[in-house]
Short mmCIF file of C-alpha atoms in Angstrom, two decimals:
data_model
loop_
_atom_site.label_atom_id
_atom_site.label_comp_id
_atom_site.label_asym_id
_atom_site.label_seq_id
_atom_site.Cartn_x
_atom_site.Cartn_y
_atom_site.Cartn_z
CA MET A 1 0.00 0.00 0.00
CA SER A 2 1.37 3.39 -0.89
CA LEU A 3 -0.03 6.74 0.10
CA SER A 4 0.86 10.01 -1.56
CA LEU A 5 1.46 13.19 0.41
CA GLY A 6 -1.93 14.39 -0.81
CA ASP A 7 -3.59 11.22 0.55
CA LEU A 8 -1.85 11.72 3.89
CA LEU A 9 -2.92 15.37 4.10
CA ARG A 10 -6.52 14.50 3.25
CA LEU A 11 -6.54 11.79 5.91
CA ALA A 12 -4.94 14.22 8.38
CA ARG A 13 -7.66 16.83 7.70
CA PHE A 14 -10.33 14.14 8.11
CA THR A 15 -8.70 12.98 11.34
CA VAL A 16 -8.72 16.48 12.83
CA THR A 17 -12.46 16.83 12.21
CA SER A 18 -13.32 13.19 13.03
CA PRO A 19 -10.49 11.83 15.18
CA ARG A 20 -12.00 8.49 16.13
CA GLU A 21 -12.97 7.70 12.54
CA GLY A 22 -9.55 8.82 11.31
CA ALA A 23 -7.83 6.61 13.87
CA ARG A 24 -10.08 3.69 12.93
CA ALA A 25 -9.32 4.15 9.22
CA LEU A 26 -5.59 4.29 9.91
CA MET A 27 -5.60 1.16 12.08
CA ALA A 28 -7.68 -0.68 9.46
CA MET A 29 -4.88 -0.24 6.90
CA GLY A 30 -3.01 -3.12 8.52
CA LEU A 31 0.44 -1.56 8.08
CA PRO A 32 3.37 -3.83 9.04
CA MET A 33 5.19 -3.05 12.26
CA GLU A 34 8.30 -1.91 10.36
CA ALA A 35 6.25 0.75 8.56
CA ARG A 36 4.84 1.93 11.89
CA TRP A 37 8.32 2.34 13.38
CA ILE A 38 9.59 4.06 10.23
CA ALA A 39 6.64 6.49 10.40
CA LEU A 40 7.43 7.21 14.05
CA VAL A 41 11.10 7.86 13.32
CA LEU A 42 10.43 9.99 10.23
CA THR A 43 7.89 12.18 12.00
CA ALA A 44 10.29 12.65 14.93
CA VAL A 45 13.10 13.64 12.55
CA GLY A 46 10.79 16.02 10.68
CA ALA A 47 9.63 17.64 13.92
CA ALA A 48 13.22 18.02 15.15
CA LEU A 49 14.25 19.70 11.88
CA VAL A 50 11.29 22.08 11.82
CA THR A 51 11.87 22.99 15.47
CA PHE A 52 15.58 23.59 14.81
CA ILE A 53 14.80 25.82 11.82
CA GLY A 54 12.21 27.70 13.85
CA LEU A 55 14.69 28.31 16.67
CA THR A 56 17.36 29.55 14.28
CA LEU A 57 14.88 32.05 12.83
CA LEU A 58 14.12 33.62 16.21
CA PRO A 59 15.55 37.10 16.82
CA GLN A 60 18.96 37.11 18.49
CA ASP A 61 17.67 38.67 21.74
CA VAL A 62 14.98 35.96 22.07
CA ARG A 63 17.57 33.25 21.41
CA ARG A 64 19.73 34.72 24.17
CA LEU A 65 16.78 34.49 26.57
CA ILE A 66 16.20 30.80 25.88
CA GLY A 67 19.89 30.02 25.51
CA ASP A 68 22.10 30.47 22.48
CA ASP A 69 23.20 26.83 22.39
CA LEU A 70 20.66 25.08 20.22
CA PRO A 71 20.48 21.31 20.55
CA SER A 72 21.52 19.48 17.42
CA PRO A 73 18.64 18.23 15.26
CA LEU A 74 20.10 14.72 15.51
CA PHE A 75 20.03 14.80 19.34
CA SER A 76 16.50 16.27 19.29
CA ALA A 77 15.30 13.61 16.84
CA GLY A 78 16.76 10.83 18.97
CA LEU A 79 15.13 12.26 22.06
CA GLN A 80 11.81 12.59 20.24
CA VAL A 81 11.93 9.00 19.00
CA GLY A 82 12.54 7.84 22.57
CA LEU A 83 9.71 9.98 23.97
CA LEU A 84 7.30 8.85 21.25
CA ALA A 85 8.17 5.17 21.83
CA VAL A 86 7.69 5.57 25.60
CA SER A 87 4.40 7.38 24.95
CA ALA A 88 3.16 4.53 22.77
CA GLY A 89 4.14 2.05 25.48
CA LEU A 90 2.33 4.04 28.17
CA ILE A 91 -0.76 4.50 26.01
CA TYR A 92 -0.88 0.76 25.44
CA ARG A 93 -0.04 -0.41 28.98
CA ILE A 94 -2.16 2.06 30.93
CA GLY A 95 -5.09 1.56 28.55
CA VAL A 96 -4.96 -2.22 28.94
CA TRP A 97 -4.60 -1.82 32.71
CA ARG A 98 -7.81 0.24 32.69
CA GLY A 99 -9.68 -2.45 30.72
CA GLY A 100 -8.84 -1.36 27.17
CA ARG A 101 -8.42 -3.73 24.24
CA GLY A 102 -5.81 -1.88 22.17
CA SER A 103 -2.52 -3.24 20.84
CA PHE A 104 1.01 -1.89 21.06
CA PRO A 105 1.46 -1.80 17.24
CA ASP A 106 -1.66 0.34 16.92
CA ALA A 107 -0.44 2.58 19.75
CA VAL A 108 2.83 3.12 17.83
CA LEU A 109 0.86 3.90 14.67
CA LEU A 110 -1.44 6.40 16.38
CA VAL A 111 1.45 8.15 18.14
CA ALA A 112 3.25 8.47 14.79
CA TRP A 113 0.04 9.76 13.18
CA LEU A 114 -0.49 12.31 15.97
CA GLN A 115 3.10 13.47 15.47
CA PHE A 116 2.53 13.77 11.70
CA ILE A 117 -0.54 15.97 12.17
CA LEU A 118 1.29 18.15 14.70
CA LEU A 119 4.24 18.34 12.30
CA CYS A 120 1.92 19.69 9.58
CA LEU A 121 0.75 22.36 12.02
CA GLU A 122 4.37 23.11 12.95
CA VAL A 123 5.25 23.73 9.30
CA ILE A 124 2.32 26.17 9.03
CA GLN A 125 3.45 27.80 12.27
CA LEU A 126 6.99 28.16 10.92
CA ALA A 127 5.67 29.90 7.80
CA ALA A 128 3.54 32.16 9.99
CA GLN A 129 6.59 32.97 12.12
CA LEU A 130 8.21 34.43 9.00
CA ILE A 131 5.15 36.24 7.66
CA LEU A 132 2.95 37.12 10.64
CA PRO A 133 4.61 36.33 14.02
CA PRO A 134 1.54 36.98 16.25
CA PHE A 135 -0.40 34.38 14.23
CA ALA A 136 2.41 31.89 14.90
CA ASP A 137 1.86 32.36 18.64
CA LEU A 138 -1.85 31.67 18.21
CA LEU A 139 -1.01 28.51 16.25
CA GLY A 140 1.12 27.39 19.20
CA VAL A 141 -1.97 27.50 21.43
CA VAL A 142 -4.00 25.72 18.74
CA GLY A 143 -1.30 23.03 18.69
CA ILE A 144 -1.66 22.35 22.42
CA VAL A 145 -5.45 22.08 22.16
CA LEU A 146 -5.15 19.89 19.05
CA PHE A 147 -2.67 17.60 20.83
CA PHE A 148 -5.05 16.90 23.70
CA TRP A 149 -8.09 16.66 21.39
CA LEU A 150 -6.48 14.07 19.13
CA LEU A 151 -4.67 12.13 21.84
CA THR A 152 -7.87 11.78 23.87
CA HIS A 153 -9.86 10.48 20.91
CA PHE A 154 -7.03 8.24 19.68
CA VAL A 155 -6.67 6.57 23.09
CA ALA A 156 -10.44 6.16 23.37
CA GLU A 157 -10.65 4.58 19.90
CA LEU A 158 -7.58 2.40 20.42
CA HIS A 159 -8.92 0.88 23.61
CA GLY A 160 -12.64 1.02 22.91
CA PHE A 161 -13.36 3.50 25.72
CA THR A 162 -16.63 5.39 25.44
CA SER A 163 -15.94 8.35 27.76
CA THR A 164 -13.50 10.85 26.28
CA VAL A 165 -13.76 12.89 29.50
CA ALA A 166 -12.46 9.94 31.53
CA VAL A 167 -9.70 9.37 28.94
CA LEU A 168 -8.64 13.03 29.11
CA GLY A 169 -8.59 12.78 32.91
CA GLY A 170 -6.38 9.70 32.66
CA ILE A 171 -4.03 11.47 30.25
CA LEU A 172 -3.73 14.50 32.55
CA LEU A 173 -3.12 12.28 35.60
CA THR A 174 -0.48 10.32 33.69
CA LEU A 175 1.27 13.52 32.57
CA PHE A 176 1.20 14.85 36.13
CA GLY A 177 2.57 11.55 37.47
CA MET A 178 5.33 11.47 34.84
CA ALA A 179 6.29 15.07 35.64
CA PHE A 180 6.45 14.22 39.35
CA VAL A 181 8.63 11.14 38.77
CA LEU A 182 10.90 13.04 36.37
CA ALA A 183 11.27 15.90 38.86
CA ALA A 184 12.11 13.43 41.64
CA ILE A 185 14.76 11.79 39.45
CA LEU A 186 16.31 15.08 38.32
CA MET A 187 16.15 16.90 41.67
CA PRO A 188 19.50 15.63 42.96
CA PHE A 189 21.20 16.83 39.77
CA LEU A 190 19.57 20.27 39.81
CA GLY A 191 20.30 21.12 43.44
CA GLY A 192 22.56 24.03 43.93
#
């Protein structure tokens, strides 16, 4: 099965307006596991490159505020691949623990698909940063809302959950728990 960029963009647009149906259509394609991992890696690399380009285009005084040393796109891509893989694992494991029926391969696919849709928005945001910077800031907020909207519906569809409110609550609790654990791990290294 081969999909053109146009096919992917049409499916992405459909997914944004009907996330559960988009997720269902994607999972029904029966892509092999290798294709799912390749999609995850490619979207992570694309996101790292777009982020790097966006950071290099920031005004010098803003770059000084956030730190002049930009992480290499290769390091950022590797970190993103790791975070996306862990996210897929958590989506699968926590969902099954809560009575869901999803599979890990489908979790990988949906995480890669979520990243692709967010990457499309990031490209639009990068163009807006060059043409109309205040609009780029608005797109950043849209991206956060879109992330939670799609993730909630993807997890619900993956595991067969009916309540998206309960799924969103679970996502927020998981993010809070992960932030707490990460802070506890990093605290000894950040002490001054």
